[in-house]
Coordinates of C-alpha atoms in Angstrom, one line a residue:
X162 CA 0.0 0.0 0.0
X163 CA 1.1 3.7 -1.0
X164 CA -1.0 5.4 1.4
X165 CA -3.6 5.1 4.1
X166 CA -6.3 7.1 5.7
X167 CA -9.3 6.8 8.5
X168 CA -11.7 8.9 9.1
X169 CA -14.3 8.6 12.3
X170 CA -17.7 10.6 13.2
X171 CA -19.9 10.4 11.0
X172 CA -23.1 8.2 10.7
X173 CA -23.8 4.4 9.7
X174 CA -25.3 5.8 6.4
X175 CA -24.5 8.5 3.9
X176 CA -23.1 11.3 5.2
X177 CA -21.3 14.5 4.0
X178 CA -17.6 15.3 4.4
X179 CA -18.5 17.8 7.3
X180 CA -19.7 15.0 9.6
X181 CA -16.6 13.0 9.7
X182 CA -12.7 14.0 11.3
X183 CA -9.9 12.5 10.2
X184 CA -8.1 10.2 12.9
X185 CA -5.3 8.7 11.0
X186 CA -3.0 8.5 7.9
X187 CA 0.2 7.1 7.1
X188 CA 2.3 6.8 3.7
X189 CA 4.6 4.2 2.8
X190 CA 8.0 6.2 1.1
X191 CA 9.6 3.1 0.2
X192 CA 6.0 2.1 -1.6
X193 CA 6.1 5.4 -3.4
X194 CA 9.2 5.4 -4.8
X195 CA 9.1 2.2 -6.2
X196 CA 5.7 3.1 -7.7
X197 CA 7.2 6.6 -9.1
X198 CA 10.1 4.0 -10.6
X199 CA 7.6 1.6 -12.3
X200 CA 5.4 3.7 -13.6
X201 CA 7.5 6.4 -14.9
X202 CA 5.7 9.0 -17.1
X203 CA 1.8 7.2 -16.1
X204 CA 3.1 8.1 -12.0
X205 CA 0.1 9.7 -10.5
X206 CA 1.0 11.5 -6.8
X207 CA -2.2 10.0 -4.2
X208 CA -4.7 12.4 -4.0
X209 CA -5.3 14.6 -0.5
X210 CA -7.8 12.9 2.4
X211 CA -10.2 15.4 1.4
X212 CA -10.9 14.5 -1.6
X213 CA -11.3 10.7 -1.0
X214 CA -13.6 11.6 1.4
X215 CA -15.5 13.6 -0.8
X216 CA -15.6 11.3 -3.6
X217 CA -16.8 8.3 -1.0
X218 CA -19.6 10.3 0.3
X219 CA -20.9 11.7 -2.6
X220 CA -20.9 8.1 -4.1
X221 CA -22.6 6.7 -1.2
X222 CA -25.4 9.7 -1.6
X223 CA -25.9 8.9 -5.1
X224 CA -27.9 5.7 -4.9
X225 CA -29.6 4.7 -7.8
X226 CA -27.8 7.1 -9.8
X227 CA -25.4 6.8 -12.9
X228 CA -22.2 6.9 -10.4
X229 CA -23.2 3.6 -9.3
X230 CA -22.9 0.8 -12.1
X231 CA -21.8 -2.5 -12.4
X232 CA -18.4 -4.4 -13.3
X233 CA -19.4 -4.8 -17.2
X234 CA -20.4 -1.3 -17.7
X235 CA -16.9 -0.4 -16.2
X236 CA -14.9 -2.8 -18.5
X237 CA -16.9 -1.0 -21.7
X238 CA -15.7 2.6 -20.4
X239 CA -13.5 5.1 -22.2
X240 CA -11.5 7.3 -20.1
X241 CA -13.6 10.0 -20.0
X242 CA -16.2 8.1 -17.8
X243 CA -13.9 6.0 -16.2
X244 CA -13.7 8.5 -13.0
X245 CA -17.8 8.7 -13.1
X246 CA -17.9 5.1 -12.3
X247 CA -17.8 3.1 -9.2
X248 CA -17.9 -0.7 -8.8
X249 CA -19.8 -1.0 -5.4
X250 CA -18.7 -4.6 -4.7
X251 CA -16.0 -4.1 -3.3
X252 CA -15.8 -0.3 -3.3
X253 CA -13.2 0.6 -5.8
X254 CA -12.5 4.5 -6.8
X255 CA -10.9 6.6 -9.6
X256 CA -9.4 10.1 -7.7
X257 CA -7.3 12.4 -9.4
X258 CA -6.3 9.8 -11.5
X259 CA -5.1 7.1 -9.5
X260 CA -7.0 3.8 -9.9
X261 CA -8.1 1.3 -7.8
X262 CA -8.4 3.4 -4.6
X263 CA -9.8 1.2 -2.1
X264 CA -12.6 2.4 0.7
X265 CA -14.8 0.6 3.1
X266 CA -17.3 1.8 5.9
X267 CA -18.3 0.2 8.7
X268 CA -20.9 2.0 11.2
X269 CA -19.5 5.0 11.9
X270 CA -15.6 4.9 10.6
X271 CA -14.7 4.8 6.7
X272 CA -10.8 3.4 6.1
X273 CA -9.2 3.9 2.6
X274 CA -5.9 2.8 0.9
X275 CA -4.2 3.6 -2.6
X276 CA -3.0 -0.2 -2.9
X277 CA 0.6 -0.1 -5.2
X278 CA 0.0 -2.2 -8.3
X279 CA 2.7 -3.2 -10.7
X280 CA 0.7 -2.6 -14.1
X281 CA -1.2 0.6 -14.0
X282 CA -5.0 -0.8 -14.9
X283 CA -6.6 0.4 -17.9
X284 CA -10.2 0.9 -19.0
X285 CA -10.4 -2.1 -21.3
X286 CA -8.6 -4.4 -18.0
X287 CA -10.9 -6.5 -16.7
X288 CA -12.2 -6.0 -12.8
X289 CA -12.4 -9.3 -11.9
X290 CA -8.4 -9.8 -12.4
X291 CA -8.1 -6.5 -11.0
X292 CA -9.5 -8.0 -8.0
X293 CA -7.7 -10.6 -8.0
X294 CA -4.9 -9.3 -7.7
X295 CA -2.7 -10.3 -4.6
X296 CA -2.3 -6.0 -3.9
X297 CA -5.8 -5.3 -4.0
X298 CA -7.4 -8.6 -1.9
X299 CA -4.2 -7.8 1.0
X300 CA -5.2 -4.4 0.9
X301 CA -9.2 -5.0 1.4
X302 CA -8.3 -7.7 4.4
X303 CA -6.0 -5.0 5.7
X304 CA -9.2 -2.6 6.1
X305 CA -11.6 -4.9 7.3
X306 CA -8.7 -5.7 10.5
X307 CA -8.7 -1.8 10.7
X308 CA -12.1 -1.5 11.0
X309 CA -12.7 -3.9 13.2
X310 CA -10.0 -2.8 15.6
X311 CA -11.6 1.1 15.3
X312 CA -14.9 -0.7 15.8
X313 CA -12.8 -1.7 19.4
X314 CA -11.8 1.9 20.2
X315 CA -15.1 3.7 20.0
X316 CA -15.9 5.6 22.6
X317 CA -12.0 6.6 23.4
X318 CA -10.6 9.9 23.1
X319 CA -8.5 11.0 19.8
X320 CA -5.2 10.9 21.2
X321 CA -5.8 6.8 22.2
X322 CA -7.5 6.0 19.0
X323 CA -4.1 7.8 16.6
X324 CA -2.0 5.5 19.1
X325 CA -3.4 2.2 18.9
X326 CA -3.9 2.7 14.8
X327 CA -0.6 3.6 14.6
X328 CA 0.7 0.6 16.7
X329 CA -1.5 -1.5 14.4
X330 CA -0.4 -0.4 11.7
X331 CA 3.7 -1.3 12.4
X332 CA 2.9 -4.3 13.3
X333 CA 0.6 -5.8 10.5
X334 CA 2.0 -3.7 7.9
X335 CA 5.6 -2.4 8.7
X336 CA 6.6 -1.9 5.2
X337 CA 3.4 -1.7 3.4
X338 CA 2.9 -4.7 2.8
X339 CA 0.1 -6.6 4.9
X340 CA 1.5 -9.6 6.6
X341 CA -2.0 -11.5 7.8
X342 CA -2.3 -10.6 11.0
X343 CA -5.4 -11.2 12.9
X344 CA -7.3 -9.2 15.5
X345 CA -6.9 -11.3 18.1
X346 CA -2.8 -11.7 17.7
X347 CA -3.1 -7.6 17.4
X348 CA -4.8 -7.7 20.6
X349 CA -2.4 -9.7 22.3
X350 CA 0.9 -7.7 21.1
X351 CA -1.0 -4.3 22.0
X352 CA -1.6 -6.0 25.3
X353 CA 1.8 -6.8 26.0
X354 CA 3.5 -3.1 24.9
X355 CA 7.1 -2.7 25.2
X356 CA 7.0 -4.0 29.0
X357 CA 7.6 -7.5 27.9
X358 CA 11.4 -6.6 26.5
X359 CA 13.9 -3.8 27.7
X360 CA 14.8 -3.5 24.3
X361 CA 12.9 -2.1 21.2
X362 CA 12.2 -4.6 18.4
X363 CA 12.4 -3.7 15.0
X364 CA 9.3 -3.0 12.9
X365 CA 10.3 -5.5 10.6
X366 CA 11.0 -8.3 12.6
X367 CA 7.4 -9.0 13.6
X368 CA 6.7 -12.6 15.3
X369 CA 11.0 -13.0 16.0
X370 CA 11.0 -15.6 17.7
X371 CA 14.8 -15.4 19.0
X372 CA 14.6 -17.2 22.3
X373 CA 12.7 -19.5 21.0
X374 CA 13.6 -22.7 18.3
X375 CA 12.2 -21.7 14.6
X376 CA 10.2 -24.3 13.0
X377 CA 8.6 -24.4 9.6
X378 CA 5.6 -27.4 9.8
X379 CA 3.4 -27.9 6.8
X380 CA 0.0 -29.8 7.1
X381 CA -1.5 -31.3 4.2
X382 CA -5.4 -31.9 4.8
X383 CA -7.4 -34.0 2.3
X384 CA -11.2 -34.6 2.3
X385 CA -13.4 -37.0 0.7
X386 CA -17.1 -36.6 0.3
X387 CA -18.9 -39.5 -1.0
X388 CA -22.4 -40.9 -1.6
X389 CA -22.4 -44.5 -2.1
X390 CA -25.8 -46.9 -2.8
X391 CA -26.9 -50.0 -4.1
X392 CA -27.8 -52.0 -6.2
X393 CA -25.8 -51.7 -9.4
X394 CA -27.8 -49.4 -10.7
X395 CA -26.3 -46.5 -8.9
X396 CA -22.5 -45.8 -9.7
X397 CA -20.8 -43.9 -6.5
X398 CA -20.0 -40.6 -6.4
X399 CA -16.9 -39.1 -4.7
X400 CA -15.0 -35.7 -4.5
X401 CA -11.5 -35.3 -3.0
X402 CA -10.3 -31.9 -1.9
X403 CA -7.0 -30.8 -0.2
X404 CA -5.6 -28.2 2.0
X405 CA -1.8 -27.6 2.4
X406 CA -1.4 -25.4 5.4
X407 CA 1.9 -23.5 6.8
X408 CA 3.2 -22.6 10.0
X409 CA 6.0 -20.7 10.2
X410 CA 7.8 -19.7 13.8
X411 CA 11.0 -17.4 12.1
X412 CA 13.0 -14.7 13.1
X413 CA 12.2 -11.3 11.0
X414 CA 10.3 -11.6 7.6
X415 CA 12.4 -14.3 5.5
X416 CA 11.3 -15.3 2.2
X417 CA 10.5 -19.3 1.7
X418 CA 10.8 -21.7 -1.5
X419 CA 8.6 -24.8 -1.4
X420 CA 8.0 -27.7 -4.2
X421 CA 4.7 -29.6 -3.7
X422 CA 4.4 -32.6 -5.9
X423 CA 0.9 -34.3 -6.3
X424 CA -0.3 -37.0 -8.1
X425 CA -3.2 -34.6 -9.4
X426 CA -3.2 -31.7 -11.2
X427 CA -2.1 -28.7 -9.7
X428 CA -2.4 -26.3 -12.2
X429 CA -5.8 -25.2 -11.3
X430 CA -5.5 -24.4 -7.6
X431 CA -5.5 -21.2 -5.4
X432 CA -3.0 -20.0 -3.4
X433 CA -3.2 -17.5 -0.4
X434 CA -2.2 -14.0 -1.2
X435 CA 1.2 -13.5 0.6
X436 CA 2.3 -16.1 -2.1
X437 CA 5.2 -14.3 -4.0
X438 CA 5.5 -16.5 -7.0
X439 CA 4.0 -19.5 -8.4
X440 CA 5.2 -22.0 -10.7
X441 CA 4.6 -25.4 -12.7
X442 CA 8.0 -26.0 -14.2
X443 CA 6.1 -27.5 -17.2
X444 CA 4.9 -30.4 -14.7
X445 CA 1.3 -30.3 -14.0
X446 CA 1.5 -32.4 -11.1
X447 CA 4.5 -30.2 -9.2
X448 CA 3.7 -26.5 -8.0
X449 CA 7.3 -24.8 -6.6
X450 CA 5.8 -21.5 -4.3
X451 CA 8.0 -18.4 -3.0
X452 CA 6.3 -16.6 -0.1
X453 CA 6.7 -14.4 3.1
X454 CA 4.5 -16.3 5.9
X455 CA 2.6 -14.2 8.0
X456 CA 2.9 -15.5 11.9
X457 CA -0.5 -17.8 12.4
X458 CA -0.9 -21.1 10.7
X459 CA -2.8 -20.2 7.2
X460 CA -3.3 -21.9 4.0
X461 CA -0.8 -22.3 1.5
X462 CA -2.5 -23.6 -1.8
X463 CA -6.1 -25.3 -1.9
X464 CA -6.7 -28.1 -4.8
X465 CA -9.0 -30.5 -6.2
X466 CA -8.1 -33.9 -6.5
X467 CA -8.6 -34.9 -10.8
X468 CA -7.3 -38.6 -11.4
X469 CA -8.0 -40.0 -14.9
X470 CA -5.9 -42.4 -15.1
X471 CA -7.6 -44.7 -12.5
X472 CA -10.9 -43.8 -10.7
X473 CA -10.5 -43.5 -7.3
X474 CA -12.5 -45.2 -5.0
X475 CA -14.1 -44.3 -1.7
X476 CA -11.9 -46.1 1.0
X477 CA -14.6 -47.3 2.7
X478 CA -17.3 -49.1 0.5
X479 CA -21.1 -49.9 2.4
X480 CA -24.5 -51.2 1.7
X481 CA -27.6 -50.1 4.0
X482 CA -31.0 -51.7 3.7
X483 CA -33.8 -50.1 6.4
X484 CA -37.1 -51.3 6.2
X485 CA -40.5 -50.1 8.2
X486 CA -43.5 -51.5 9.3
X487 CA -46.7 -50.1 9.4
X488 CA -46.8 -46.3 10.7
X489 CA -42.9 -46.1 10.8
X490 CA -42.7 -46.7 14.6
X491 CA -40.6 -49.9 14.0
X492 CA -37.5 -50.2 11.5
X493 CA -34.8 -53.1 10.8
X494 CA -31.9 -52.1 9.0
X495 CA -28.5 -53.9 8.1
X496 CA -25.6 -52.1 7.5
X497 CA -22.4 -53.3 6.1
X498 CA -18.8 -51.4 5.8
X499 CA -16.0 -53.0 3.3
X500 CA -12.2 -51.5 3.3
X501 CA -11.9 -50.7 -0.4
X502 CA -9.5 -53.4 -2.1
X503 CA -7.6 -50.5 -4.2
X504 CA -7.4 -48.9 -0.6
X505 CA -3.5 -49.0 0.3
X506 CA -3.3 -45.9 2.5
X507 CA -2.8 -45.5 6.4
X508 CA -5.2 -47.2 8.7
X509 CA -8.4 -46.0 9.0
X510 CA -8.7 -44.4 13.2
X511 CA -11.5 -42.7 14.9
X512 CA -14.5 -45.1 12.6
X513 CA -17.7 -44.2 13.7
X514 CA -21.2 -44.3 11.7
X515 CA -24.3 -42.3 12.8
X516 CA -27.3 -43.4 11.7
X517 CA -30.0 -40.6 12.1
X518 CA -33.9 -41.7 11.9
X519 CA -36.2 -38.3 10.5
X520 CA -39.8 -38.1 10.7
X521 CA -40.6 -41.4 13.7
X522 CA -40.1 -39.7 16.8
X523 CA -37.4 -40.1 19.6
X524 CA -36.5 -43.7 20.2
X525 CA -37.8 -45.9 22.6
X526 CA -36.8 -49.6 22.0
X527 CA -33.5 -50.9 20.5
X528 CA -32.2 -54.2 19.6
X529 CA -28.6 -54.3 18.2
X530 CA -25.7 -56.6 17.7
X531 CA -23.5 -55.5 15.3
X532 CA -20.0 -58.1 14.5
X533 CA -17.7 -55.4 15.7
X534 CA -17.5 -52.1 18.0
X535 CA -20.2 -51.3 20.1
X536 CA -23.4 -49.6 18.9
X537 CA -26.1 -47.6 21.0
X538 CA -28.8 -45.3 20.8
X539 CA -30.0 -43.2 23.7
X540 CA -33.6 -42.8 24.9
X541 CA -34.8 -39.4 23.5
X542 CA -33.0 -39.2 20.8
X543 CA -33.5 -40.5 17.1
X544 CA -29.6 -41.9 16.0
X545 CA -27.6 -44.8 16.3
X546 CA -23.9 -44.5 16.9
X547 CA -21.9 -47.0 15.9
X548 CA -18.0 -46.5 17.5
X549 CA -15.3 -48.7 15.4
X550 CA -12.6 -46.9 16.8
X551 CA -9.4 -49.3 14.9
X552 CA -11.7 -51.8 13.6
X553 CA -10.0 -51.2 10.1
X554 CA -6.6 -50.5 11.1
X555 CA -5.4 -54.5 11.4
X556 CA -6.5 -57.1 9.2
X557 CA -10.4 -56.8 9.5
X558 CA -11.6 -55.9 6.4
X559 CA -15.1 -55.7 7.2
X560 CA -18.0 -55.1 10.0
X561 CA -21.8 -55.4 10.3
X562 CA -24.3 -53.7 12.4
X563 CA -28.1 -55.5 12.1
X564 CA -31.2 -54.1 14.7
X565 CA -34.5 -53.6 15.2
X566 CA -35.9 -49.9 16.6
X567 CA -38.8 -48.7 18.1
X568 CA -39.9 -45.1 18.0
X569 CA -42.4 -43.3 20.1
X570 CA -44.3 -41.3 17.6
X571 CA -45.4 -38.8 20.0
X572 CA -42.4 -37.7 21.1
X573 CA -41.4 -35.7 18.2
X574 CA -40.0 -32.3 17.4
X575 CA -39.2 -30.0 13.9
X576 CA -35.3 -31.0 15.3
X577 CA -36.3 -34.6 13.9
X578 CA -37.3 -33.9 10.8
X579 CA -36.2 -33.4 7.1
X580 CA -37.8 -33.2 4.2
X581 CA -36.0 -35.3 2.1
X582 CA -35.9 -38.1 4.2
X583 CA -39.1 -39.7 4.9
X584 CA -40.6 -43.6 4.9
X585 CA -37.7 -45.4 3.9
X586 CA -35.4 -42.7 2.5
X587 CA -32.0 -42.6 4.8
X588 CA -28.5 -43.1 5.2
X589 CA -25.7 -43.9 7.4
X590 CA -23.2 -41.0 7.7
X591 CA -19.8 -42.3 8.1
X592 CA -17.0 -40.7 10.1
X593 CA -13.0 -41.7 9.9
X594 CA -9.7 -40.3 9.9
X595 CA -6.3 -41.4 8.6
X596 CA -2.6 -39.9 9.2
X597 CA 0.5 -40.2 7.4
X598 CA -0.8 -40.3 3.9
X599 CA -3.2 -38.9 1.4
X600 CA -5.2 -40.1 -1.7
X601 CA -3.6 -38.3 -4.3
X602 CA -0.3 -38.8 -2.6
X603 CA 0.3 -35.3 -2.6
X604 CA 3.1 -33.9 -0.2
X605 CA 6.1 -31.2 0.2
X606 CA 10.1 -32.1 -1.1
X607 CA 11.6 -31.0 2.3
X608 CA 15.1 -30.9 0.0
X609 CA 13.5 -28.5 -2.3
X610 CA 12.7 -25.9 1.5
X611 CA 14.6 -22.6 0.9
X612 CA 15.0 -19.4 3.5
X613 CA 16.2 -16.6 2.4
X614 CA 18.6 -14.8 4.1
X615 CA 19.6 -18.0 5.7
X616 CA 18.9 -18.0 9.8
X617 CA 22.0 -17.2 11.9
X618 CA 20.7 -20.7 13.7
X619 CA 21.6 -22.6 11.4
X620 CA 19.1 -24.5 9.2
X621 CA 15.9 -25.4 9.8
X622 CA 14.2 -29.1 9.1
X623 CA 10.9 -28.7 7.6
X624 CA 8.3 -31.1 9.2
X625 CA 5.1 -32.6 7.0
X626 CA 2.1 -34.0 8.4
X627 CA -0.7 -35.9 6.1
X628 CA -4.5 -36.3 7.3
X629 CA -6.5 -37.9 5.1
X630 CA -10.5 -37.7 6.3
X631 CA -14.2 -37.8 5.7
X632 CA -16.5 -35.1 4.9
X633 CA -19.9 -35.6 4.0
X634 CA -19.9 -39.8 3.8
X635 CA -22.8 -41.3 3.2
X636 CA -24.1 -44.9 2.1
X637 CA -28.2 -44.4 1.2
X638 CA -30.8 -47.3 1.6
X639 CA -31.3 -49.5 -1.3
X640 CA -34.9 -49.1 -0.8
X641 CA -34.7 -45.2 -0.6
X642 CA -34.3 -42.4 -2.7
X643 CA -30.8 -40.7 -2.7
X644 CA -29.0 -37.4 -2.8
X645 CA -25.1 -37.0 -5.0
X646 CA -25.8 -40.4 -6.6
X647 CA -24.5 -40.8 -10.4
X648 CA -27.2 -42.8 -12.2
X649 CA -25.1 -44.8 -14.8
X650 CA -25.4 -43.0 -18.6
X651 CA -26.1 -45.0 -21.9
X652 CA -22.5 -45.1 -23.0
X653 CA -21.1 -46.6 -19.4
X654 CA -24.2 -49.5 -19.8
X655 CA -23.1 -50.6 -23.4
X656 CA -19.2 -50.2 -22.1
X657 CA -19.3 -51.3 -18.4

């Protein structure tokens, strides 16, 4: 960011420039003069507070009007009406030239920032990029952690609210660049002072952690949702999405090189924003990121698991048959878990199945005996839990649970029931958690870790952990209808 401003005062709704005082601003010199370098002879000075306010106000005032259009109007302008137009979500302005200038309200506070973008935007750019761009999105969280932190302060006198904004403001974004931190870690370090330390830290080593031993831990988090159901006529669906997460405990700000290798493809995946540079290497399946971490555990790249090659299977395969009687106040149901054969991952921990009952009432008779685990279901409610804990982890491949339930129809609440599932529509959900491994075998080259400027420490061992675990699970009843289920096209009947 190039510059930044708050004002305070005025009301939760439009308001004119009179009503509102301005409580803080700050520039960035080091921001400017790179963006007086880049942009050379297109290098246009921020505009004064006054006239950002202006220009917000009289853009809120004009609902309805033609100030206030939409994104593809704004891709279709010429240069003359660029600077009438403003794209409302999020607020983005033209002032004096300088485009995107960034302002948000909240109650009775409006924060604005000139963010510093490499390529000056033109009218035929389009928005949507704009807005995706790593300046602009850091610059937007940066003014919703200001606002909320102003939100904090009402009430206090000026001189309190210029010193706690300005505190915030060298440590979340000492150089300009905004480094993730949260309100609550703000909290805590505005908490502490400078009583903690005889000596002054640095702006720019936020979150040093000198006394204490750096560590750089990634987490790679994958989750399958799956709806399984037989008979043959119903082909399972599944969906496999992953999460590789960072935490970084460093001294100062250092920049770090990762390689993630996957057997998906990782071209198509989204990275978080403090993520320098991002590159395939002309492998699909291999992503190499530089970045500056901020201090709290965030999430490094999100993906979708897409394997071709072979379908992937759900790890655990089932088959659930439920039958009533009568008015539905009695039910037998059988329910069957199979460990996939093409399954060659961790073992499965933490198994457990819940099996609610909708639209019968709370439940008050139960017969069960299932071949493994313990199963119950308390009186007043309408499930079945069935615990496996480790069934699956040894050589057992398999479990049943069979029993017979009674339900007490008058005992029944709206928290019981669902539309969807009703007479002999239901499922089982199943729960389980593996470590050590993932389905798409995706994990990070600790060889390929890089810190730059090295640590005076010496170097640091980068530590991966894999979780593998279920999302929404669910095997239907055979005798039921079914939500996510894939009925099998014409093509896949001729060619099974």
């Amino acid at each position: 960011m190039r510059v930044l401003w708050c004002w305070g005062g005025g009301s939760s709704g439009p308001s004119s420039t009179d009503e509102y005082q301005l409580l803080f601003a700050r520039r960035w010199p080091a921001v400017e003069r790179r963006a007086r370098v880049v942009h050379g002879k297109h290098y246009t000075a921020p505009p004064d507070a006054d006239t950002v306010l202006s220009t917000f106000t009289s853009a809120s005032c004009t609902s309805g009007s033609e100030h206030v259009t939409n994104v593809d109007e704004l891709d279709s302008a010429d240069p003359a009406q660029i600077e009438l137009l403003q794209l409302t979500e999020p607020p983005l302005f033209v002032v004096d030239g300088c485009w995107p200038l960034v302002v948000l309200q909240r109650d009775n506070y409006v924060a604005g920032c000139l963010p510093f973008v490499e390529t000056p935007p033109t009218p035929t750019d389009k928005s949507t990029a704009l807005l995706q761009s790593p300046d602009v999105s850091s610059s937007l969280s940066f003014l919703e952690e200001l606002l909320t932190l102003l939100s904090r302060l009402e009430g206090q006198s000026a001189a309190v609210v210029q010193s706690e904004l300005s505190m915030f403001s060298s440590l979340a974004c000492p150089t300009g660049v905004y480094d993730g931190l949260s309100y609550p870690h703000v909290t805590t370090l505005l908490t502490k002072g400078t009583d903690t330390s005889p000596v002054v830290m640095p702006a720019w080593r936020v979150g040093s952690h000198a006394e204490a031993r750096p560590s750089l831990e990634f987490f790679i988090t994958e989750t399958v949702t799956a709806s399984q159901q037989h008979p043959v006529d119903y082909y399972e669906s599944m969906v496999v999405s992953g999460v590789v997460s960072c935490r970084a405990a460093l001294a100062g700000k250092p920049e770090i090189t990762a390689t993630i290798s996957s057997g998906t493809d990782l071209t198509r995946c989204h990275v978080h924003h403090c993520v320098q540079q991002s590159r395939s290497g002309g492998n699909s399946t291999q992503r190499t990121v530089t970045f500056i971490p901020p201090i709290e555990r965030f999430d490094l790249l999100q993906y979708k698991v897409t394997l071709a090659a072979e379908p992937l299977q759900p790890p655990l395969l089932g088959s659930y048959e439920m039958t009533s009687r009568g008015d539905q106040s009695r039910v037998s149901f059988t329910l069957t878990l199979r460990r996939s054969d093409r399954y060659t991952g961790p073992p499965l921990e933490s198994v457990e199945v819940v099996l609610p009952f909708f639209n019968r009432g709370c439940v008050s008779g139960q017969s069960l005996r299932p071949t493994a685990g313990t199963a119950s279901a308390m009186r007043g409610s309408h499930v079945v839990v069935w615990r496996l804990d480790k069934h699956f982890s040894g050589k057992q491949v398999a479990a049943s649970l069979q029993g017979e339930l009674r339900f007490d129809v008058t005992a029944r609440h709206q928290g019981m029931d669902d539309p969807f599932c009703t007479n002999v529509t239901s499922y089982a959900d199943v729960r389980w958690v593996a470590q050590g491994k993932t389905l798409s075998n995706t994990f990070v080259n600790t060889d390929t870790v890089r810190i730059q400027p090295p640590l005076a420490r010496g170097k640091v061992k980068a530590v991966v952990t894999s979780t593998l675990k279920s999302g929404d699970y669910r095997i239907w009843n055979v005798h039921g209808s079914s939500r996510q289920c894939i009925p099998p096209s014409p093509d896949r009947e001729q060619n099974p």
